[in-house]
Every structure is written in structure tokens, then in C-alpha cells.
CSV table of C-alpha atoms in Angstrom, one decimal:
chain,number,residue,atom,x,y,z
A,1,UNK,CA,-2.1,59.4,-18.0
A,2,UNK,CA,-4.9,57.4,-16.8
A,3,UNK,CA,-2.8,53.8,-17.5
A,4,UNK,CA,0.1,55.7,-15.9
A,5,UNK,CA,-1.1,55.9,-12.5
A,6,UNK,CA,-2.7,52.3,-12.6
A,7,UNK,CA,-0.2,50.7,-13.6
A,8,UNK,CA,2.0,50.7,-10.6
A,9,UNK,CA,-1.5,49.8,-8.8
A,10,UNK,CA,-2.0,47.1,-10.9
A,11,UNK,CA,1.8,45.7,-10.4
A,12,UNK,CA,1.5,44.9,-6.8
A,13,UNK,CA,-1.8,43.0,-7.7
A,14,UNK,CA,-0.4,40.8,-10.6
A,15,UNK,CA,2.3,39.9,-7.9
A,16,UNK,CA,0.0,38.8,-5.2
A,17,UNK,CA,-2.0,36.4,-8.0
A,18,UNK,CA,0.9,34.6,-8.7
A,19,UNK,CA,0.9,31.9,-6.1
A,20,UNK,CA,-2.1,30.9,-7.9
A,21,UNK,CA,0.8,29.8,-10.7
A,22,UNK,CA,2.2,27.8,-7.9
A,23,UNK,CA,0.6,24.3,-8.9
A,24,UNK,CA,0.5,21.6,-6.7
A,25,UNK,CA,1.8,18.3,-7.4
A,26,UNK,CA,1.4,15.1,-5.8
A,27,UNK,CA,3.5,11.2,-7.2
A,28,UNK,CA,1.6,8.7,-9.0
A,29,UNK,CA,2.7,5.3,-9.7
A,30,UNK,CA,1.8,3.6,-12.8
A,31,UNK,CA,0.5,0.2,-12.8
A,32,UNK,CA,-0.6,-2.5,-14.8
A,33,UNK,CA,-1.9,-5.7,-12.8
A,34,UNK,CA,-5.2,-6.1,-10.5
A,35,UNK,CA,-3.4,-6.4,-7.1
A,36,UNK,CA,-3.3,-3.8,-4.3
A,37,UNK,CA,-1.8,-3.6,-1.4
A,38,UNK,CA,-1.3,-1.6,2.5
A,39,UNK,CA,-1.0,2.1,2.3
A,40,UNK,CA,-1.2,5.1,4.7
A,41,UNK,CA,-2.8,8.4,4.6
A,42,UNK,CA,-1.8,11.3,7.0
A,43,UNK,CA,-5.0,12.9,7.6
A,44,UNK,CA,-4.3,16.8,8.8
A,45,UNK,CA,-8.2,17.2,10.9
A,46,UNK,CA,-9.5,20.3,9.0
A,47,UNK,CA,-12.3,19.7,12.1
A,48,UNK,CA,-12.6,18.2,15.6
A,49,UNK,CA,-13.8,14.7,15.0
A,50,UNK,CA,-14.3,11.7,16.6
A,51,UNK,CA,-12.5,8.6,15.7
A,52,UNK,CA,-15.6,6.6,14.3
A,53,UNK,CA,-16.5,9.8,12.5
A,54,UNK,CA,-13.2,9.3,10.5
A,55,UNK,CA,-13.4,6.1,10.4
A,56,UNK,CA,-16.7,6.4,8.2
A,57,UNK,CA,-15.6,9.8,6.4
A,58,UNK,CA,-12.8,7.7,4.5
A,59,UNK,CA,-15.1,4.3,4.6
A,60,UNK,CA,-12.3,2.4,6.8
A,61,UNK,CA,-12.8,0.1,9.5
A,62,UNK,CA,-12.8,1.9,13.4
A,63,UNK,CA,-10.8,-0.8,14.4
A,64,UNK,CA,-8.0,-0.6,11.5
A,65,UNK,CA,-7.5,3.2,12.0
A,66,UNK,CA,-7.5,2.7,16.1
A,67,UNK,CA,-4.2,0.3,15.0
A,68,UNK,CA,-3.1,2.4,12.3
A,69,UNK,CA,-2.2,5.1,15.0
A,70,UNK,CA,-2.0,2.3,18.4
A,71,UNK,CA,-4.8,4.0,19.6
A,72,UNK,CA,-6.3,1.7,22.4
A,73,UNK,CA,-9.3,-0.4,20.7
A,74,UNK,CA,-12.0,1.1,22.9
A,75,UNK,CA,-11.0,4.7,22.1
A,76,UNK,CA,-13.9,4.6,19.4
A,77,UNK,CA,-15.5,8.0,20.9
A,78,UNK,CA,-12.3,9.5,21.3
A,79,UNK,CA,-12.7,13.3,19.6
A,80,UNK,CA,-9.2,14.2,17.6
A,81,UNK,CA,-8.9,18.0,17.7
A,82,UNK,CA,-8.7,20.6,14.2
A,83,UNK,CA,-5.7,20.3,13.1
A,84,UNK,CA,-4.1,17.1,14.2
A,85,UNK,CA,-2.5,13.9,12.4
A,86,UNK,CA,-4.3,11.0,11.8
A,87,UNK,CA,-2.7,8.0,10.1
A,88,UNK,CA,-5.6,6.4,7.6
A,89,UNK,CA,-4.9,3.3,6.3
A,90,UNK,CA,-6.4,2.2,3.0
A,91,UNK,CA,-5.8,-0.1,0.1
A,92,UNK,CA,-4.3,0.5,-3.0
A,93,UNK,CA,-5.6,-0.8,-6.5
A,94,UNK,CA,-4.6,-0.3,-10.0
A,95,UNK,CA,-7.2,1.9,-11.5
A,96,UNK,CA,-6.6,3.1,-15.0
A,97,UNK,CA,-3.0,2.8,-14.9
A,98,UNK,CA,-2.5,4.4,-12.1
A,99,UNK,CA,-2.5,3.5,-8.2
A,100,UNK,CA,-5.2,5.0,-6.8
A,101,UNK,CA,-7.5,4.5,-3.9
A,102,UNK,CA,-11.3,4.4,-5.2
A,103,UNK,CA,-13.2,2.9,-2.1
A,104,UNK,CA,-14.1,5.9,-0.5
A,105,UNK,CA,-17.5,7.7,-1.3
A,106,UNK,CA,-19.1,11.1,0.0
A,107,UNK,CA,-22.4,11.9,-0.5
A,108,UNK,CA,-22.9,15.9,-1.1
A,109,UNK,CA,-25.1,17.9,1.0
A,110,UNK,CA,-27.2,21.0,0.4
A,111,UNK,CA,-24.7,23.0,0.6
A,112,UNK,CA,-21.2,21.3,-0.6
A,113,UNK,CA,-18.8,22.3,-3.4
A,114,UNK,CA,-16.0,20.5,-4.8
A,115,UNK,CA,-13.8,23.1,-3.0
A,116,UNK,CA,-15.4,22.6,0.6
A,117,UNK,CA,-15.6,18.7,-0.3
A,118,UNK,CA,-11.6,18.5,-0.8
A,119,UNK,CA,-10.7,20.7,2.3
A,120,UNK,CA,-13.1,18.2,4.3
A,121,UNK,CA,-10.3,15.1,2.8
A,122,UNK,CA,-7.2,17.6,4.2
A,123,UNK,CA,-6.1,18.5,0.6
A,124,UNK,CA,-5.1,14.6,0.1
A,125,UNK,CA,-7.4,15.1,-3.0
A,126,UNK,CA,-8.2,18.1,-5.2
A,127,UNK,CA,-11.5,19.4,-6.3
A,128,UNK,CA,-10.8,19.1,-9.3
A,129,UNK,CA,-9.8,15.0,-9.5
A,130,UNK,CA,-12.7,15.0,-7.1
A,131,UNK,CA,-14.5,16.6,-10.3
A,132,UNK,CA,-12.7,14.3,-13.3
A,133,UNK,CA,-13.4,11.3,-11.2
A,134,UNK,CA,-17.0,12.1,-11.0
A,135,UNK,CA,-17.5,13.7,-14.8
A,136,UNK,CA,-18.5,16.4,-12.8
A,137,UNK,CA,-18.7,19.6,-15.3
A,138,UNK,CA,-21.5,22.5,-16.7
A,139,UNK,CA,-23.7,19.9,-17.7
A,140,UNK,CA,-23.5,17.9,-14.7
A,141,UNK,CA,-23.4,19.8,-11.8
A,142,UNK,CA,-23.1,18.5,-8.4
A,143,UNK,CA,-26.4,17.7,-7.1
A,144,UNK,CA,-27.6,17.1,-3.5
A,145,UNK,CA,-27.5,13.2,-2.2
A,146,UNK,CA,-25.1,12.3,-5.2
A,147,UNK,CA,-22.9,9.4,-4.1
A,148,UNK,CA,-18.9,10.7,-5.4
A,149,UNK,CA,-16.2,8.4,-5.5
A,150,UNK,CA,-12.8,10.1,-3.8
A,151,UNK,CA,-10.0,9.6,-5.4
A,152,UNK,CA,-7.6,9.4,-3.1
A,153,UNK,CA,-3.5,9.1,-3.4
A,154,UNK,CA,-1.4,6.2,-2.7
A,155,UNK,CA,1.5,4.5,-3.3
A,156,UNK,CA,3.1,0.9,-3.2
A,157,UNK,CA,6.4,0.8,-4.7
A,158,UNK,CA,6.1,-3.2,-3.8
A,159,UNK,CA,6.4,-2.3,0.0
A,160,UNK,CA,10.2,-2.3,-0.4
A,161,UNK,CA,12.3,0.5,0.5
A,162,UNK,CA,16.5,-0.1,-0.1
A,163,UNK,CA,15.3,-3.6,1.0
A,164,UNK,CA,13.1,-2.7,3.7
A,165,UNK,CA,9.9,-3.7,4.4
A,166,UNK,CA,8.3,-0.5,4.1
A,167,UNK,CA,4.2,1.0,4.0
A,168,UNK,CA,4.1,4.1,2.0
A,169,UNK,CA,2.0,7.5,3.2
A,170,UNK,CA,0.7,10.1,1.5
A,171,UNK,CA,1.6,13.3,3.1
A,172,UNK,CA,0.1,16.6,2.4
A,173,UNK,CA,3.0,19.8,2.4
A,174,UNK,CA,2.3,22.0,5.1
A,175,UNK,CA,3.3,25.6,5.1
A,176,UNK,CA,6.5,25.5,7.1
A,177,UNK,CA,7.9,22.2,5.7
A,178,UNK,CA,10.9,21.8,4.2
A,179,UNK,CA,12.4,18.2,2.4
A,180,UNK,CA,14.8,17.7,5.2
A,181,UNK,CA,13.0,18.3,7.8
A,182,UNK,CA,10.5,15.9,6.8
A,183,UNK,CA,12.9,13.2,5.4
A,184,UNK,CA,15.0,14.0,9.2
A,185,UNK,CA,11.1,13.0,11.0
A,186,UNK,CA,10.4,9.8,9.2
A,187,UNK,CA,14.0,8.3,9.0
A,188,UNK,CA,15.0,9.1,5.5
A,189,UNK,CA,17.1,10.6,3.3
A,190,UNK,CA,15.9,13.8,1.4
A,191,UNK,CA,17.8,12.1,-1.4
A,192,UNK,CA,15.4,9.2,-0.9
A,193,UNK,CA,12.4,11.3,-0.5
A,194,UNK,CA,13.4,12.9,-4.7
A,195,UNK,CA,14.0,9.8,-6.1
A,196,UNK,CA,10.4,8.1,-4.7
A,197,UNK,CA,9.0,11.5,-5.7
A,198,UNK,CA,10.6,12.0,-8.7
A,199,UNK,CA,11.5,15.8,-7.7
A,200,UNK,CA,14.2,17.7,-9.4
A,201,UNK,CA,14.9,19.3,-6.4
A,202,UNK,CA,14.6,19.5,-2.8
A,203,UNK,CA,12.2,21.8,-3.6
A,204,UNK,CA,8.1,21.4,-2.5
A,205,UNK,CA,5.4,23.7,-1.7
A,206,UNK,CA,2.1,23.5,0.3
A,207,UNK,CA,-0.3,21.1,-1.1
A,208,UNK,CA,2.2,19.5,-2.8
A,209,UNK,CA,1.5,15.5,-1.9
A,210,UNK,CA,4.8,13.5,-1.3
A,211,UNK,CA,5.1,9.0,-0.9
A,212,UNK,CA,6.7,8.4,2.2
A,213,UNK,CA,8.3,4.9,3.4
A,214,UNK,CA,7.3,3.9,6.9
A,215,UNK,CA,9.9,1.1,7.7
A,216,UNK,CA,7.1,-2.3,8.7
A,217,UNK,CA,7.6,-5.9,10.3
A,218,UNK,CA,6.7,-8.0,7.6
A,219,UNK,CA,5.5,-11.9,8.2
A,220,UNK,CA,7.2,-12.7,5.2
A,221,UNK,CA,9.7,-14.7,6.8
A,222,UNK,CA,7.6,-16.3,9.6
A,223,UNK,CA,6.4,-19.7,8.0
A,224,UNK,CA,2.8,-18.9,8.4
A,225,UNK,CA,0.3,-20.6,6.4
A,226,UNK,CA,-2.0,-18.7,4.1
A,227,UNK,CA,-1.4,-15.4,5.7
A,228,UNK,CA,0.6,-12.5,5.7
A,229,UNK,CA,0.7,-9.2,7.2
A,230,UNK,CA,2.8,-6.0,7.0
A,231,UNK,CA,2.9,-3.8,9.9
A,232,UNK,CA,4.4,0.5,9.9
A,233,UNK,CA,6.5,0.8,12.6
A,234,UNK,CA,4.4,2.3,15.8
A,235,UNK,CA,1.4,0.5,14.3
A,236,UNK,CA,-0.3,-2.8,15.3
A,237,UNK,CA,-3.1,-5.3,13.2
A,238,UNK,CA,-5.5,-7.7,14.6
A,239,UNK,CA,-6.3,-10.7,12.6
A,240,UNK,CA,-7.3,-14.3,13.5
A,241,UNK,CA,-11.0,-12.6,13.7
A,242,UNK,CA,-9.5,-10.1,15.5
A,243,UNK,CA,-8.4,-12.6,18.3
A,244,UNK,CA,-4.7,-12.1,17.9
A,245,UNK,CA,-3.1,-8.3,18.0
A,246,UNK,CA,0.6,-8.1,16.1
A,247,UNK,CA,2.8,-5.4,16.3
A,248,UNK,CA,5.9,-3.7,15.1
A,249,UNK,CA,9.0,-3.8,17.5
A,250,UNK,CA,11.0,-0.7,16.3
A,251,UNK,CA,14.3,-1.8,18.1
A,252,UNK,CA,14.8,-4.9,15.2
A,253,UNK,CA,11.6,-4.8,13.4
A,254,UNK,CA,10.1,-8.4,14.1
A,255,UNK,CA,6.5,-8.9,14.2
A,256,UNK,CA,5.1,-9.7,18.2
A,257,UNK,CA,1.8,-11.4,18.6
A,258,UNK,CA,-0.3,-12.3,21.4
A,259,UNK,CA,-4.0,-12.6,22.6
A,260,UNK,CA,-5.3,-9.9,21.9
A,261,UNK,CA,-8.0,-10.0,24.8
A,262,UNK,CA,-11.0,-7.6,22.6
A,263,UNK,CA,-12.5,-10.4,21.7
A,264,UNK,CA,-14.8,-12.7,24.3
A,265,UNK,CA,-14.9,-16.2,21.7
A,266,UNK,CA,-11.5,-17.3,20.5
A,267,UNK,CA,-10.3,-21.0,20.3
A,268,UNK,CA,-7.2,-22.8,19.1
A,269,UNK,CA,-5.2,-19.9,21.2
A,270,UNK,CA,-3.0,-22.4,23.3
A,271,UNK,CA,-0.4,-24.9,22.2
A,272,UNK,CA,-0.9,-28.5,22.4
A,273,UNK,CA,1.1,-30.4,24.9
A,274,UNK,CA,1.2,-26.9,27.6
A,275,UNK,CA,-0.2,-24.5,29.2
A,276,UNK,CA,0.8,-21.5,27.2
A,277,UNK,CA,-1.1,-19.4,25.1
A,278,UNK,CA,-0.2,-17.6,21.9
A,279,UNK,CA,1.9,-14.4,22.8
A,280,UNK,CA,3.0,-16.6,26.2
A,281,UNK,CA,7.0,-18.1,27.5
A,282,UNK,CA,8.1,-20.3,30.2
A,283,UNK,CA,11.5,-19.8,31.7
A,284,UNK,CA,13.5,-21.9,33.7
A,285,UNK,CA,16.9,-20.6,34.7
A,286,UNK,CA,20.1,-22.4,33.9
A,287,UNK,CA,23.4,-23.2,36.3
A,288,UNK,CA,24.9,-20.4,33.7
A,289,UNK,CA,22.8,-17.7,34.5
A,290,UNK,CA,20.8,-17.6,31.3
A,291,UNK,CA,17.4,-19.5,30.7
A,292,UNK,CA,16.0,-22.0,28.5
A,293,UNK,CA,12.5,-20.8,27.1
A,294,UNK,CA,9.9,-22.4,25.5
A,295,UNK,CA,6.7,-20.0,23.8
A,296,UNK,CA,3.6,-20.3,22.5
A,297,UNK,CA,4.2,-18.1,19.0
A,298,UNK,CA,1.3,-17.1,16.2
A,299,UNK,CA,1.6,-19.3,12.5
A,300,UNK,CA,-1.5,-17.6,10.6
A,301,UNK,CA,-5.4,-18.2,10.4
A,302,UNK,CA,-7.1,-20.1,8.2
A,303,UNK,CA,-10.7,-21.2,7.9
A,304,UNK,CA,-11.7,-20.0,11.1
A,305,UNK,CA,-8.3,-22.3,12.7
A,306,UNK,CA,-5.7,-19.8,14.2
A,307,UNK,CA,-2.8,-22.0,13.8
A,308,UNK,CA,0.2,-21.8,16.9
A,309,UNK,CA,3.5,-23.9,17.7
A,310,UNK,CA,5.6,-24.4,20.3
A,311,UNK,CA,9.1,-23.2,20.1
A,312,UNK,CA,12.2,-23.9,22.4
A,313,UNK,CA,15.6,-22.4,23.0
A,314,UNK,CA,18.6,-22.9,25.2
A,315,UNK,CA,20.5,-20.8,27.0
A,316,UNK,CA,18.8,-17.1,25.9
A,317,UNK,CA,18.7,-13.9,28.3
A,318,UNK,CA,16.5,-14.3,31.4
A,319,UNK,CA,13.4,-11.8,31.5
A,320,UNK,CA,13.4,-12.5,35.1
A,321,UNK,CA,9.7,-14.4,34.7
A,322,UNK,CA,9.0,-17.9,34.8
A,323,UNK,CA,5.8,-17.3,32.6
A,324,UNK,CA,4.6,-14.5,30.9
A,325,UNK,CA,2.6,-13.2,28.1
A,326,UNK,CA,5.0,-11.2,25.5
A,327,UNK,CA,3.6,-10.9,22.2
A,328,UNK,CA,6.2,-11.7,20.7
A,329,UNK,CA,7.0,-13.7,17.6
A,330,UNK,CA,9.9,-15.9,17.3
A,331,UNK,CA,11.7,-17.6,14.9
A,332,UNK,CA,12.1,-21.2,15.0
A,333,UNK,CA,15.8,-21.5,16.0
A,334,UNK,CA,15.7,-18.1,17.8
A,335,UNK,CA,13.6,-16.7,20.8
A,336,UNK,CA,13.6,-12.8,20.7
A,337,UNK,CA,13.7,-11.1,24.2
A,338,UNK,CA,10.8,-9.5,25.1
A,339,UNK,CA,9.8,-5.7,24.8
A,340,UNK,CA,6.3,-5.0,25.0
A,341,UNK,CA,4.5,-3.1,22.5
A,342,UNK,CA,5.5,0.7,23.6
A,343,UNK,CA,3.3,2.7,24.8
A,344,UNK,CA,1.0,4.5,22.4
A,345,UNK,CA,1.8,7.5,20.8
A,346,UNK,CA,-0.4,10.9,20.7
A,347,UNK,CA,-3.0,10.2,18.4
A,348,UNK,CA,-2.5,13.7,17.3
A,349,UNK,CA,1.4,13.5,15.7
A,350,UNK,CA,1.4,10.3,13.4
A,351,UNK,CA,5.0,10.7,12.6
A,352,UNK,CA,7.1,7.5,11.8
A,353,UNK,CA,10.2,5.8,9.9
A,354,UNK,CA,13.2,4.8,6.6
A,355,UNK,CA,14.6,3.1,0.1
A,356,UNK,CA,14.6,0.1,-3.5
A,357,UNK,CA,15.1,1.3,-6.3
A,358,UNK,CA,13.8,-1.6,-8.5
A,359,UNK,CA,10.2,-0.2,-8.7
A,360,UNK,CA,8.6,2.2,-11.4
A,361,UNK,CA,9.8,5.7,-11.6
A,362,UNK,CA,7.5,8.2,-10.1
A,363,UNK,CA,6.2,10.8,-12.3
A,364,UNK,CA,4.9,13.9,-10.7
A,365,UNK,CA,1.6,15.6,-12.0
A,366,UNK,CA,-0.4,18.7,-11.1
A,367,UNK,CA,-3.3,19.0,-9.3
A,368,UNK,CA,-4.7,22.0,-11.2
A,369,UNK,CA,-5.2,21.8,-15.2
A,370,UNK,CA,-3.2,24.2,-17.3
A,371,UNK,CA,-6.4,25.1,-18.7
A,372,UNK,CA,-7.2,27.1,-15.0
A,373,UNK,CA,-3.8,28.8,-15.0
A,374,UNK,CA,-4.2,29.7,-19.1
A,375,UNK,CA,-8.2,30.8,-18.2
A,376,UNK,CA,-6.7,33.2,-15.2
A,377,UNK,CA,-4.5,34.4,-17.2
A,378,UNK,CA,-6.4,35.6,-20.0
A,379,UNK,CA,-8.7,37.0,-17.2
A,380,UNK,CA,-6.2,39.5,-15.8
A,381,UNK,CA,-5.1,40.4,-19.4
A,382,UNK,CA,-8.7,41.2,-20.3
A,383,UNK,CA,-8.4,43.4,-17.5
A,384,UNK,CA,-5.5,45.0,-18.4
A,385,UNK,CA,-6.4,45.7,-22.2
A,386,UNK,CA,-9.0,47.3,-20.5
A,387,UNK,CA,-7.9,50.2,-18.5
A,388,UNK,CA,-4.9,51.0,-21.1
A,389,UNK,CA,-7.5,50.9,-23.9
């Protein structure tokens, strides 16, 4: 009689556990060389912070995440509220097989658990990997002022994307997401978003961690000596010792540079033979209505030498200007017209852009062992056995 009544209790309680069955699941890429490369985290705040605090919570540079989400370079004290977006950009290595991002370390406090330690990363890791990474276990607790390495997710997919130029971000599922509502806010395809993510299905679930391409200017076909860069789309990058700031023009996708003007000591920033600095044009109209232009463009750094050129063309559209500074960056026979970096975007939605298929399949994995789900499950058997016994 007894097992009679509690088992219709006991139903509606076996239901609710289920979601525990729901297992996360995040891509990995496998690997098997030394190199890394440019990749993105979207950081959901589980905390107000200030920029420089997240800046040394994932052990990045404040000035890389300020460009990461064009985020004006003397924002540094700028507080992000709970909840928000932040774009976090890391690099990507090869460790044991398997893309991962290993350079960021936490050091527990009194009162920190693997749990409260993975909410504090915005679910981009799991306590668990936090624990496997660490050998973490019974006989090795977590103790207080223990340095742990975070093992966080990334992806590289050799920054193509259907020929693209492309950064990839981590993003963590949030409750109301749905595939195509994601793949409709970054530019894609939800079709492109299950073959990088080697879903099934267009099905995902909170938690679940999915590679997304950000369409980038690439350098790559710039000429410039001993340097590269690869920039997301609504993103910029200082290099040159910080002297020059490039960004991403999301009309066409070339790179623009100029001065960047942060930085009190830079030489070798104008072109020989004029007046013009890097990120500078000179106009001078034509009987035709259009204008010859010559501009002072960005060719790479080396040994402490920012290298520049000058570059002419006839007969391009007018900016209405006789000199200027742009930032942008031009190809030899071919003088873009202007459009300033746009303005910068709320810190607090980092949403972006657009597929190769030549790269190694993604393979999904859980975040939770079987071993928890089988342990749980034997739990709420014992239980059972019991109160019919």
C-alpha cells in the first residue's frame, strides 16, 4: 500500500531530475602540430566587473580585450554590468591533441569550489575539465592559494570559413537560444553552424558550447614584411608597439591603418619624399570630377622599424578633402575610399559575422562524465529499492 501512494510522488520527482541527463556538449578540434593561432571567447559577466578586472581574470592583455570589443583604449576602468557580453580574445595551441587554450590560471580562495570556479569563467569551462586538468580528485583536494590552469575552449579551423577569413568564438548556449537565431545574428547558416559543430541536428541546449566564424580582414594579401594580422569584423589591433591601430571595414572587409595617437614615442610613421603620415591621403581634383590620390599606407614592423610606402592612383572618387587621415589600407594599384572605423559598438552585446570545409571534422564531447549520470542514477534507484522494499 505504502509503495502505492509513493509512487505517484516519486514520479513527478524522477521527472524533474532528468535535465540532469541533459549533458552539455561543447566542439573540439583535434590537432597535431605546435602552432596556435587568434580566437574569441564570448564572455556572458556572471558579475559586474571592470574591464582590467577581466582583463586579468582570463590573463589577457587590457589593451587586446579594449580592441577585441572597439572599446576606446582609455576605457580601462570602465565597469561591464552582470550579465553582459564580452568578447575575450585568446590564443589557441595544440595541447594533447586537442585545441585548447591553457594560458589562463586562477588561484582558489578560501572559499572556492570547482562549481563556483566555472560559473566565475561564464560556463566556457566545466568544473569538471577544470578538475581533469588540474588532477584534482579525493586525494587531492582543492586547496587554498593553489595556482589551476583553465582549460578553456577554442577553435581554429585554419581561420577559413567557405574561403573567408574568419576568427572563431566560443559561445556558451543561453536559455532562449535557438540554432537559427544564432546562425541569423552572426551571419551564418545554421547549416554552417552543424557542420563546424558536428551536430546531428539543429538541436542545442544551455551550456552547450558552439565554434562560431566571425568573418576578419586578413593582411594576407597586403605585401607586408614579417607581419601579419587577422582582424573579426567590429574589432581593431594595435601593433607596431602599439603605434599603429588597424581595423576591420565590414562594407568589403580590408584592413585600415593609421596612427594610432595612444602612444607619445613613435618614429618611422611618415613616408619619405611627403608630408603624410601612415593612415594619411592627399587629393587633388581632376578636370573630370574625380581625384588623383596619393597615401601614406602601413607595410608591417620589424625590429623596432614600422615600415610605410607611398601609393598613387588616378582618377578615384573624391572624399571632398585635400588631406586627411583615413586609416585606411590600400592596395598597390588600388586606393579604397575612405570610411572611418564605425563607431563603437556597446560593449555589452558582442555580436558579429559569416564557412571551408577543408579542415578536421569536429567531434562533439560532453562536459559531464558518464560516470556522474551512471552514479545519479544508481542513487535514485537506491532510493527506490528502498521504500518498495
Amino acid at each position: 500500500m505504502t509503495s502505492k501512494v509513493l509512487f505517484p510522488i516519486l514520479l513527478p520527482i524522477l521527472l524533474l531530475s532528468l535535465p540532469y541527463f541533459v549533458v552539455a556538449k561543447s566542439v573540439f578540434e583535434p590537432c597535431n602540430a605546435s602552432d596556435s593561432c587568434s580566437s574569441y571567447l564570448l564572455y556572458r559577466l556572471p558579475l559586474d566587473s571592470k574591464i582590467s578586472e577581466i582583463a586579468f581574470r582570463f590573463k589577457v592583455n587590457v589593451s587586446d580585450l579594449l580592441a577585441a570589443n572597439s572599446i576606446d583604449s582609455n576605457q580601462v576602468n570602465q565597469i561591464l554590468p552582470e550579465k553582459s557580453f564580452a568578447k575575450i580574445p585568446i590564443f589557441c595551441s595544440c595541447v594533447d591533441g586537442i585545441r585548447r587554450s591553457s594560458s589562463t590560471h586562477y588561484t582558489i580562495g578560501a572559499v572556492d569550489t570547482l562549481m563556483s570556479i566555472s560559473e566565475l569563467y561564464g560556463g566556457l569551462v566545466s568544473a569538471e575539465q577544470i578538475g581533469i586538468a588540474n588532477g584534482i580528485d579525493v586525494e587531492h583536494p582543492l586547496a587554498s592559494g593553489q595556482s589551476l590552469v583553465i582549460p578553456l575552449p577554442c577553435t581554429c579551423f585554419n581561420n577559413s570559413n567557405n574561403g573567408v577569413a574568419s576568427v572563431y568564438m566560443s559561445y556558451v548556449v543561453q536559455s532562449r537560444d535557438d540554432l537559427t537565431k544564432i546562425a541569423a545574428e552572426y551571419g551564418v547558416t545554421v547549416g554552417n553552424l552543424e557542420i563546424i559543430n558536428g551536430l546531428g541536428q539543429p538541436q542545442i541546449d544551455p551550456g552547450d558550447i558552439l565554434a562560431i566564424p566571425l568573418a576578419a580582414c586578413t593582411s594576407a594579401n597586403l605585401n607586408w614584411y614579417n607581419e601579419s594580422l587577422i582582424i573579426p569584423n567590429g574589432s581593431y589591433a594595435l601593433t607596431a608597439n602599439n603605434c599603429i591601430k588597424c581595423g576591420c571595414r565590414s562594407t568589403d572587409l580590408s584592413m585600415e591603418c593609421s596612427a594610432s595617437g595612444i602612444v607619445d614615442k613613435c618614429s618611422h610613421l611618415q613616408c619619405k619624399d611627403s608630408n603624410l603620415f601612415i593612415g594619411e591621403r592627399h587629393e587633388k581634383h581632376t578636370a573630370f570630377g574625380n581625384c588623383n590620390v596619393t597615401a601614406c599606407i602601413y607595410r608591417g614592423h620589424l625590429g623596432g622599424k614600422t615600415f610605410r610606402s607611398l601609393v598613387n592612383s588616378s582618377d578615384v572618387k573624391c572624399l571632398g578633402n585635400q588631406s586627411q587621415r583615413t586609416g585606411s589600407s590600400m592596395a598597390t594599384d588600388y586606393i579604397s575610399p575612405y570610411l572611418a572605423l564605425s563607431p563603437s559598438p556597446s560593449p555589452y552585446s558582442a555580436k558579429s559575422h559569416t564557412l571551408e570545409i577543408n579542415f578536421s571534422p569536429a567531434h562533439r564531447h560532453s562536459k559531464k562524465s558518464l560516470s556522474q549520470v551512471l552514479h545519479f542514477s544508481l542513487l535514485v534507484l537506491e532510493l527506490i529499492l528502498e521504500i518498495f522494499l
